[in-house]
Structures are given as C-alpha cells and as structure tokens.
mmCIF file of C-alpha atoms in Angstrom:
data_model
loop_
_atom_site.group_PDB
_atom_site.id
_atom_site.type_symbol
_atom_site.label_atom_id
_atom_site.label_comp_id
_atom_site.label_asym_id
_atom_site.label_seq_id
_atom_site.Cartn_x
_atom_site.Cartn_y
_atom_site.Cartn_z
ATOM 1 C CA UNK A 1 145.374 143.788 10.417
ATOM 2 C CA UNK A 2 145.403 142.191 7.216
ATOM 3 C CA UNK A 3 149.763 142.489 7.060
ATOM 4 C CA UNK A 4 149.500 141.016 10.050
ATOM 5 C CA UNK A 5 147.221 138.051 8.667
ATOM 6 C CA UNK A 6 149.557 137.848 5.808
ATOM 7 C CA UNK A 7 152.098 137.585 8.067
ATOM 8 C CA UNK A 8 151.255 134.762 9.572
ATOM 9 C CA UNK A 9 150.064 133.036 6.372
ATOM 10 C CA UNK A 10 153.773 133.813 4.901
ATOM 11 C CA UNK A 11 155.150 132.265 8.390
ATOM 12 C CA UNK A 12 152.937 129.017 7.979
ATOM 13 C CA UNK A 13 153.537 128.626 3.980
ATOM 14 C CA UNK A 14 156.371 126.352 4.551
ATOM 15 C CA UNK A 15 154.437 124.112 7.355
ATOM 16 C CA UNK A 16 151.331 123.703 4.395
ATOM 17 C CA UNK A 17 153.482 119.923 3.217
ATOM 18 C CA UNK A 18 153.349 119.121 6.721
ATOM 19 C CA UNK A 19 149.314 119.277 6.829
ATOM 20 C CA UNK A 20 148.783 118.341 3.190
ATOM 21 C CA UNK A 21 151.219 115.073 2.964
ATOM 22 C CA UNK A 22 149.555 113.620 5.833
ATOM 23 C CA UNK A 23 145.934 114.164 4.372
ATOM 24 C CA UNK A 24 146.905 112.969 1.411
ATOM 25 C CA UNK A 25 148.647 109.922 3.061
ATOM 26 C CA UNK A 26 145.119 109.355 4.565
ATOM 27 C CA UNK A 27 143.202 109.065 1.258
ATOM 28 C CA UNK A 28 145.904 107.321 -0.178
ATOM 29 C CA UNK A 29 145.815 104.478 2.575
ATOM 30 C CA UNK A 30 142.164 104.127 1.921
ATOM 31 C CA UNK A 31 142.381 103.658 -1.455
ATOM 32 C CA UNK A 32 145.007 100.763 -0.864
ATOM 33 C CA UNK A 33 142.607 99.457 1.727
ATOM 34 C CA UNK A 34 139.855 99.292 -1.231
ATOM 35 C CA UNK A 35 142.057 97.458 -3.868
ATOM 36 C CA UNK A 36 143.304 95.133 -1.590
ATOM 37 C CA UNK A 37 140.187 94.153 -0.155
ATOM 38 C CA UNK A 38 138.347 94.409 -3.658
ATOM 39 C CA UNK A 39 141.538 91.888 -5.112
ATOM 40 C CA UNK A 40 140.399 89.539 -1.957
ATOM 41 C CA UNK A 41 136.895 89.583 -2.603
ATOM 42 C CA UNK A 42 136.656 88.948 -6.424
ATOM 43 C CA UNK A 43 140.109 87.405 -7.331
ATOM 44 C CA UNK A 44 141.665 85.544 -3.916
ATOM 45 C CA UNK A 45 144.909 86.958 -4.622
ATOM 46 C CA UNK A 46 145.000 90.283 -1.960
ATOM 47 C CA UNK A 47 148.428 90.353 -3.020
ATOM 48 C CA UNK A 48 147.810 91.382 -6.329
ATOM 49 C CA UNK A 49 145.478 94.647 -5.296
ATOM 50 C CA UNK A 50 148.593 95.439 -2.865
ATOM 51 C CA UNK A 51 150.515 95.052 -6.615
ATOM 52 C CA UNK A 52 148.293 97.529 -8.570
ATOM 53 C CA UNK A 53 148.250 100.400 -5.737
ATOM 54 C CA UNK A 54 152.487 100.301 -5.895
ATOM 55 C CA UNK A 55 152.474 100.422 -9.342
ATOM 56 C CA UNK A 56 149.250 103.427 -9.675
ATOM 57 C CA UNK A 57 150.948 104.816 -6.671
ATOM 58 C CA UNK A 58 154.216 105.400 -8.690
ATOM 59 C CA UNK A 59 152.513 106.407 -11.665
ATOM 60 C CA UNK A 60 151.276 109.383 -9.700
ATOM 61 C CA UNK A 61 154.363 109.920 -8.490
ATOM 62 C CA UNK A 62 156.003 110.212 -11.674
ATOM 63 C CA UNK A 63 153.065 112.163 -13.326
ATOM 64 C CA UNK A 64 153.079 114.922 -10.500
ATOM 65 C CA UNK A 65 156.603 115.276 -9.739
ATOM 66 C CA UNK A 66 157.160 117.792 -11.993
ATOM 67 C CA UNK A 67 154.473 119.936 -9.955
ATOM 68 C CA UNK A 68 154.432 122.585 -7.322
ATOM 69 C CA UNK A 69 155.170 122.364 -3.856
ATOM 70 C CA UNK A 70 151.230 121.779 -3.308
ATOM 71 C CA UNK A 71 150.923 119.374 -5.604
ATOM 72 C CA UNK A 72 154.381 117.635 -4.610
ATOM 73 C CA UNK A 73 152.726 117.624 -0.953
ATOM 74 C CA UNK A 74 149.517 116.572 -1.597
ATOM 75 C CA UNK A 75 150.100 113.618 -4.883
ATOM 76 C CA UNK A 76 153.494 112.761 -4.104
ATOM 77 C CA UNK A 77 154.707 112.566 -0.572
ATOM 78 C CA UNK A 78 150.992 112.475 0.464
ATOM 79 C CA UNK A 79 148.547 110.235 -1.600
ATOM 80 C CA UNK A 80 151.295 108.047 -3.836
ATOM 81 C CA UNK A 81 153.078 107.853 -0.304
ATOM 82 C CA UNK A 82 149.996 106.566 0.890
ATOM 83 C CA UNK A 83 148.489 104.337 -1.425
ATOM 84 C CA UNK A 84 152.063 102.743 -2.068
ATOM 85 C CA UNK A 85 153.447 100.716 1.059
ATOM 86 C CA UNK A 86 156.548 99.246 2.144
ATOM 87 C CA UNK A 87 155.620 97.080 5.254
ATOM 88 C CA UNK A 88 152.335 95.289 4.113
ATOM 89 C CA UNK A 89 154.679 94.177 1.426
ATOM 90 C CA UNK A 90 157.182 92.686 3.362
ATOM 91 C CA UNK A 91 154.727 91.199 6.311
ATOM 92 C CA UNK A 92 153.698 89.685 3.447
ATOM 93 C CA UNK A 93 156.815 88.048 2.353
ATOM 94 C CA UNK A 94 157.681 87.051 5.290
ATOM 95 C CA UNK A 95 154.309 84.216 4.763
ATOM 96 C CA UNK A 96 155.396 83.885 1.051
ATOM 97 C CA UNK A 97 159.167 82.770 2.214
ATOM 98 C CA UNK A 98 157.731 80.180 5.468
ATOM 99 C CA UNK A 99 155.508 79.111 2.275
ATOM 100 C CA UNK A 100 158.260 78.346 0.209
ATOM 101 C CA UNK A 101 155.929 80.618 -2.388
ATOM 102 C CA UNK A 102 159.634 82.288 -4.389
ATOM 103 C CA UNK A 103 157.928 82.841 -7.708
ATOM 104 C CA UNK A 104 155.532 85.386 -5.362
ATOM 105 C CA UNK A 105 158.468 86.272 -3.979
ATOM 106 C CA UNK A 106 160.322 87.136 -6.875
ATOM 107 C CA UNK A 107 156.632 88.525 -8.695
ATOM 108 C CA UNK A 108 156.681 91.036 -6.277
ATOM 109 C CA UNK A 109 160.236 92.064 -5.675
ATOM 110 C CA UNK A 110 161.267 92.178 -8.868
ATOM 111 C CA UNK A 111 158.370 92.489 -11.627
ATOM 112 C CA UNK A 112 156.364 94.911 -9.672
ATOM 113 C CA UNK A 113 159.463 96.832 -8.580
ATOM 114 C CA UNK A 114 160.047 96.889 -12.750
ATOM 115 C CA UNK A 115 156.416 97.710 -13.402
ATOM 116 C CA UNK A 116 156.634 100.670 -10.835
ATOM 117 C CA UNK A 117 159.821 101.741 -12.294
ATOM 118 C CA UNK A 118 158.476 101.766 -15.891
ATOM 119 C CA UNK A 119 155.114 103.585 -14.312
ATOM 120 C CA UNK A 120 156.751 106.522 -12.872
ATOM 121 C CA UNK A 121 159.069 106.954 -15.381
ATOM 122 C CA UNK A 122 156.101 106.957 -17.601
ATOM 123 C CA UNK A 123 153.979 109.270 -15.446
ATOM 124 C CA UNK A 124 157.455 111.622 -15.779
ATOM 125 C CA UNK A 125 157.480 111.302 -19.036
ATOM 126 C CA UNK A 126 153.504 112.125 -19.141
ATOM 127 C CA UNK A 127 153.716 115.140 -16.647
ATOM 128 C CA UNK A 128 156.780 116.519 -18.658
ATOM 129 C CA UNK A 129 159.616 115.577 -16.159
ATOM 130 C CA UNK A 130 162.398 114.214 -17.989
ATOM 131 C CA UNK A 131 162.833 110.666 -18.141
ATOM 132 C CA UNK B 1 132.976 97.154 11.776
ATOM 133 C CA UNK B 2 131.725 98.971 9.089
ATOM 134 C CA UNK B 3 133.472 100.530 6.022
ATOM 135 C CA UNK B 4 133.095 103.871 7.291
ATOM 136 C CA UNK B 5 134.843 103.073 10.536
ATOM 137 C CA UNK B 6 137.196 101.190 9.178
ATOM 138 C CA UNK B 7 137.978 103.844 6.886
ATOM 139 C CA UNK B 8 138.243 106.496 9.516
ATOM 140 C CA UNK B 9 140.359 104.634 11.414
ATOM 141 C CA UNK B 10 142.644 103.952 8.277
ATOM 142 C CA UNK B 11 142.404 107.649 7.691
ATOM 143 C CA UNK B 12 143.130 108.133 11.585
ATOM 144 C CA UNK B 13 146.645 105.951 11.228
ATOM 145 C CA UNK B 14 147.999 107.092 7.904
ATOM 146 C CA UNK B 15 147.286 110.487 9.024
ATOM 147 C CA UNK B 16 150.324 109.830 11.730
ATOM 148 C CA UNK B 17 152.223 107.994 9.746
ATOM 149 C CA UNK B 18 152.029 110.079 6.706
ATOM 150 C CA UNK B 19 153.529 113.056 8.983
ATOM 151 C CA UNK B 20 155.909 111.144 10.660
ATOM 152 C CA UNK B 21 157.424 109.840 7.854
ATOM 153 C CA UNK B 22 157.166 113.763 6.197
ATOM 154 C CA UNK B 23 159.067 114.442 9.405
ATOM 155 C CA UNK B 24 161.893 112.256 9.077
ATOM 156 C CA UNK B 25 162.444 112.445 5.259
ATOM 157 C CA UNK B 26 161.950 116.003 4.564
ATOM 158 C CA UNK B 27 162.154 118.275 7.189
ATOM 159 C CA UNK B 28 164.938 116.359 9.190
ATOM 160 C CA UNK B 29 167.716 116.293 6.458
ATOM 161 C CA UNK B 30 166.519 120.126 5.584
ATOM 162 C CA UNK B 31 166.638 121.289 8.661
ATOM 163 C CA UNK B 32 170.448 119.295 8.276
ATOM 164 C CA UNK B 33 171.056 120.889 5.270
ATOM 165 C CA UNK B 34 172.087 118.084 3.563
ATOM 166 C CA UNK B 35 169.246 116.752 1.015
ATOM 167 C CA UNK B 36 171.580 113.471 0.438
ATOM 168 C CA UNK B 37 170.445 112.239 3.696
ATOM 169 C CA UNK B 38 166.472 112.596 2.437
ATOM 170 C CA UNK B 39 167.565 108.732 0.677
ATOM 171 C CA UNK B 40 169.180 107.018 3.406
ATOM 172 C CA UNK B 41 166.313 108.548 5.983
ATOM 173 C CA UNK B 42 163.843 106.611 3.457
ATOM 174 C CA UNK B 43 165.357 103.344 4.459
ATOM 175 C CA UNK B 44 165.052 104.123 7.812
ATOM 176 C CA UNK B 45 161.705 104.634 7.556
ATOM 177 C CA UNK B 46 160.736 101.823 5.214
ATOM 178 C CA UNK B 47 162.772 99.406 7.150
ATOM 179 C CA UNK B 48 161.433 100.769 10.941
ATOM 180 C CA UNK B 49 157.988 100.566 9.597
ATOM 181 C CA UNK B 50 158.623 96.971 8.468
ATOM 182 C CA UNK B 51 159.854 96.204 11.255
ATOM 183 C CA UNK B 52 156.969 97.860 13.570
ATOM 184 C CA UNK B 53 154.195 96.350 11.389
ATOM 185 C CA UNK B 54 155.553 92.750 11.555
ATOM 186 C CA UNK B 55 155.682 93.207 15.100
ATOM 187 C CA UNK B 56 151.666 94.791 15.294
ATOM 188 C CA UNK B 57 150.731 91.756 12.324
ATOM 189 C CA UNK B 58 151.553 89.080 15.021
ATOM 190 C CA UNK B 59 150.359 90.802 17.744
ATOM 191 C CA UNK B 60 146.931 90.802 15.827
ATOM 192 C CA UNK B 61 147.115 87.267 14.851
ATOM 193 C CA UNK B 62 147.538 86.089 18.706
ATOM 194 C CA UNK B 63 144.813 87.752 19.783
ATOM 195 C CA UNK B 64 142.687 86.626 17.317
ATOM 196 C CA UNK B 65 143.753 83.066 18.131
ATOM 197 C CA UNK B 66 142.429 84.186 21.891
ATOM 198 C CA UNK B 67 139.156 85.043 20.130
ATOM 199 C CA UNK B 68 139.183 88.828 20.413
ATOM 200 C CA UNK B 69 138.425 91.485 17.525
ATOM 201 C CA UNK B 70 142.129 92.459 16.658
ATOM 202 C CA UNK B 71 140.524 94.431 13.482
ATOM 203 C CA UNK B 72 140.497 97.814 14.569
ATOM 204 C CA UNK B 73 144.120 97.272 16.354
ATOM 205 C CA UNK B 74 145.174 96.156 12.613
ATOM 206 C CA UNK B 75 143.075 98.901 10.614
ATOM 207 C CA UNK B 76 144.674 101.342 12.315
ATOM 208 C CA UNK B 77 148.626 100.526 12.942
ATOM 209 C CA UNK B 78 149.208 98.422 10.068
ATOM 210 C CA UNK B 79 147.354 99.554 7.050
ATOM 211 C CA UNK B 80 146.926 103.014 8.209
ATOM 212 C CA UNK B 81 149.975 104.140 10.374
ATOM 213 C CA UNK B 82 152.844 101.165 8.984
ATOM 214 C CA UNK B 83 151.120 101.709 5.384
ATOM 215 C CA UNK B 84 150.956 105.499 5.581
ATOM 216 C CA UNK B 85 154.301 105.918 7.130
ATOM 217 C CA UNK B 86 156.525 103.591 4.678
ATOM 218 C CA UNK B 87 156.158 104.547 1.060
ATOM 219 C CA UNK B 88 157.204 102.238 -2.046
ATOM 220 C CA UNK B 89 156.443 105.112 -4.276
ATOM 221 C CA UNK B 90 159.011 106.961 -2.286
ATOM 222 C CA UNK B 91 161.317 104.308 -2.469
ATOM 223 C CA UNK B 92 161.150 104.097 -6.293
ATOM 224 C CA UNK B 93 161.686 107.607 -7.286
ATOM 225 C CA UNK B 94 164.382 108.487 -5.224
ATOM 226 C CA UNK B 95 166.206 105.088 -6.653
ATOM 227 C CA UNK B 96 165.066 106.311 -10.232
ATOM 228 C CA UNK B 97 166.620 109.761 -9.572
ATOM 229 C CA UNK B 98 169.077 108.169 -8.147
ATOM 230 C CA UNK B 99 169.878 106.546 -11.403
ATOM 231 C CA UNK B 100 169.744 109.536 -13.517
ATOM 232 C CA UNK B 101 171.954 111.432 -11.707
ATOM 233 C CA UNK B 102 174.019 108.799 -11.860
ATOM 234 C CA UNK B 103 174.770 108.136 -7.883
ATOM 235 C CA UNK B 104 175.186 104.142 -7.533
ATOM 236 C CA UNK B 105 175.176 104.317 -3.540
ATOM 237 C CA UNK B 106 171.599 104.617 -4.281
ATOM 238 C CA UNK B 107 171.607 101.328 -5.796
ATOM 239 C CA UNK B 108 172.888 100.116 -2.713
ATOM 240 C CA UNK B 109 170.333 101.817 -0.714
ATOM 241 C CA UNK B 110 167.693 100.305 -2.810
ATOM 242 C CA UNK B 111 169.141 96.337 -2.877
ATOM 243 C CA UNK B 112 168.988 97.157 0.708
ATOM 244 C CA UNK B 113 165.874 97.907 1.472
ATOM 245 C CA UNK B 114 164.311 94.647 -0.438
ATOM 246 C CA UNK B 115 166.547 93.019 1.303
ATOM 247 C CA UNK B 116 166.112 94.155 4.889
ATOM 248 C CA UNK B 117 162.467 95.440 5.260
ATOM 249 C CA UNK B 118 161.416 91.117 4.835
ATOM 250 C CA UNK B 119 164.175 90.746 7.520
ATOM 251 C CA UNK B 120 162.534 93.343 9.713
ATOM 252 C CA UNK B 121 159.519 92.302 9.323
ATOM 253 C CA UNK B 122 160.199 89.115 10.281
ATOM 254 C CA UNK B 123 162.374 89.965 13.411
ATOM 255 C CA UNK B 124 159.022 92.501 14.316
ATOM 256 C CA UNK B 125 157.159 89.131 14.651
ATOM 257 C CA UNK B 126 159.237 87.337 16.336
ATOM 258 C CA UNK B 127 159.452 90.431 18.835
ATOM 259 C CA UNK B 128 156.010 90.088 19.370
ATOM 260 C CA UNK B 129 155.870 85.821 19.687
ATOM 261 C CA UNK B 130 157.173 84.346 16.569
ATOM 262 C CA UNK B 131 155.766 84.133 13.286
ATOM 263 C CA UNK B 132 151.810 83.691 12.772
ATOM 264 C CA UNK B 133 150.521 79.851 12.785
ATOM 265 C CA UNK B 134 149.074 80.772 8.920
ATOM 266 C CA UNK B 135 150.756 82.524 6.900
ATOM 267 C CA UNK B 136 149.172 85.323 5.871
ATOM 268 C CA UNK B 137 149.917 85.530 1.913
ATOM 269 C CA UNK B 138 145.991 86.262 1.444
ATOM 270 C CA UNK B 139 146.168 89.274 3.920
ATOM 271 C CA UNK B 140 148.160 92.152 2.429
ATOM 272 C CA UNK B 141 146.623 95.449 4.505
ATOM 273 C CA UNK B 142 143.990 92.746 6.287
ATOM 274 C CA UNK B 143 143.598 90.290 8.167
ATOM 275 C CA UNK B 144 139.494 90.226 6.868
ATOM 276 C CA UNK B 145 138.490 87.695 4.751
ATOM 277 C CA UNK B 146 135.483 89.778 2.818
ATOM 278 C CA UNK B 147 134.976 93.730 2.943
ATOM 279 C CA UNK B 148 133.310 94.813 5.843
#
C-alpha cells in the first residue's frame, strides 16, 4: 500500500511546477493588483506601482533562482511571473504613445527594464547565483 | 465589487494564465527536447498575451461607455489571466542569462519583444473596435479609479 502511494507521489513529482507556478502566479497577480491600485490611490501615477512590482518581481527572481525545483516553481515561474507583467505594460503604452507621453515611454522601456536588470542581478548576486 | 472578490477573481485568472504560460514555456520545449526554444516560446507568450489583453482592455472600455460594469470582465482576463500569463520577470532573466552565456540572438529576442508586445497590443484593440476614447495611462491592471 504505501509503495504503491509512493508510487504515485514519485509519478506526480514532476507535475508539482505545474500546480505550484500557477498558485504562485495567483498571489503574485494580487499583489500587482495592490501596488497598482495603492500607486493610484495615493500618488496618481498607477503606472509607477505597475513599475515597482517589475522591478520586486525580478528581484525575486534573481534572489530565488539559485533554488530548488519548489522554490523555482513557486518564486520564480509562479509569484515573480505573476506579480511582473508584460501586457498591462504595453496596453499601457499603447495610451502613453496616442498621448504623445515618450519620456513615459522611454521611463518604462528603458529605465525600468535597467532597474529590473540591476534587481535580479542583484537578487543573484544575494541568493548566491553568479552574477 | 469588493476586494475580496476582486481578488478571487484575480486569483481565478492568473491561476489560468500562470499554467498556461508554464505550459508553453516549460513543458512544451521539454517535452521538445530542446531548452533553446524555452526563450523564443517567452515571446510568444508575452507578445499573444499583449495582444489578447489589448483586445479584452477595449472591449472593457466600450462597454463601459454603454454603461455596464466591465470590472469583473477586466479583473479577471486582464490583470489576472493577460497579467498572470505574460511575465516581465521572465522576460528579464532569460535575456540576462542570455547575456552571460553570451548568446546575442537573445538580444534580438528581447529588442523584440519591447518592440512588438506595444504593437500587439495595439492591433488587440483595434480587433476589438479601435483604440479607447481616453487613454488609459492612469489604468495599468484597472480600469478603477479608487480601490474597491
């Protein structure tokens, strides 16, 4: 009974990133949700919450790379995955280039891409990846 | 809507999307056994998802100009499934492992996908009826103008 069980469990061990990435995705999302709705609320600029959960997102990429496959699963592909986002970003600059708005443009796609460089390679450098 | 629902339904979207994109960028080009591909399946992903949320943004914004509740609709497809299923973070470390193992296609693949997610985006909206009245440059994940 209990080879049996472990089995199974040895049969489903390489399915586990398909369960945890998504959950992790899910918390992740949330998260973004909060800092771009908090960045709204007390600064006006939504854009800059959506900022600050690329670059945290890659930070935690960086930091847990280095990990296990459950950690990989769960931190990387799941919450950084999830709390970082590609398509909010460019809905959004798609209304930043119809408002002529190319310093945004260029804050975004440029700086933040450096900042989230510089942030994962830091969180590598942190979690004892190599750099 | 409250927070809590709009959470779940966040959580509800992202939950899809996070396994869709696990789908196409891991176990896809693993299953291929070819690991190279795991990059250029990223910028399908990123660029899809751009593409699907512009198209979902605009849908949103016309039927709030109808005056009906689009929140939910845009809780749950763009900030949870488009959100969950492209991934900047994703996008950043394979272009920074890209760069220290010295493989410049994946500089390509990166100039690319700045370039071509906007451009998705924008053909996603005009997919779905052209591009929204307002722009929304005080929306990013929301359409909401205060936390529910």
């Amino acid at each position: 009974m209990l080879l049996a069980a472990g089995d199974a469990l040895s049969v489903l061990a390489p399915l586990a990133p398909a369960v945890l990435a998504p959950v992790g995705t899910a918390v992740g999302a949330i998260v973004r949700d909060w800092l771009v709705r908090g960045a709204r609320a007390r600064l006006s600029r939504a854009d800059l919450g959506l900022a600050s959960a690329q670059v945290a997102a890659c930070f935690v990429s960086g930091l847990c790379a280095g990990g296990g496959a459950v950690l990989i699963a769960l931190c990387v592909a799941g919450f950084a995955g999830g709390l970082s986002t590609w398509s909010s970003l460019a809905v959004e600059c798609v209304g930043w280039w119809r408002e002529r708005r190319w310093g945004l443009i260029a804050f975004h796609l440029v700086g933040v891409l450096g900042l989230s460089f510089a942030a994962f390679a830091a969180g590598r450098a942190l979690g004892g990846g190599a750099v | 809507m409250t927070a809590l629902r709009r959470a779940l339904l966040i959580a509800l979207g992202a939950l899809l999307g996070g396994l869709f994109r696990e789908v196409l960028t891991e176990f896809l080009p693993v299953a291929a056994e070819d690991p190279a591909l795991i990059a250029p399946a990223l910028l399908v992903v990123n660029v899809s998802g751009s593409l699907f949320a512009g198209f979902i943004r605009r849908l949103c914004a016309s039927e709030e100009r109808k005056g009906r509740d689009a929140t939910r609709l845009e809780a749950t497809m763009v900030v949870g499934f488009c959100g969950g299923y492209t991934s900047y973070s994703a996008f950043v470390s394979s272009l920074h492992e890209g760069l220290a193992g010295n493989q410049p296609w994946v500089i390509g693949l990166a100039v690319a996908t700045v370039v071509l997610c906007p451009i998705a985006a924008a053909i996603g909206m005009q997919g779905s009826g052209g591009y929204p009245p307002r722009p929304s440059h005080d929306s990013a994940g929301s359409s909401e103008k205060a936390p529910a």
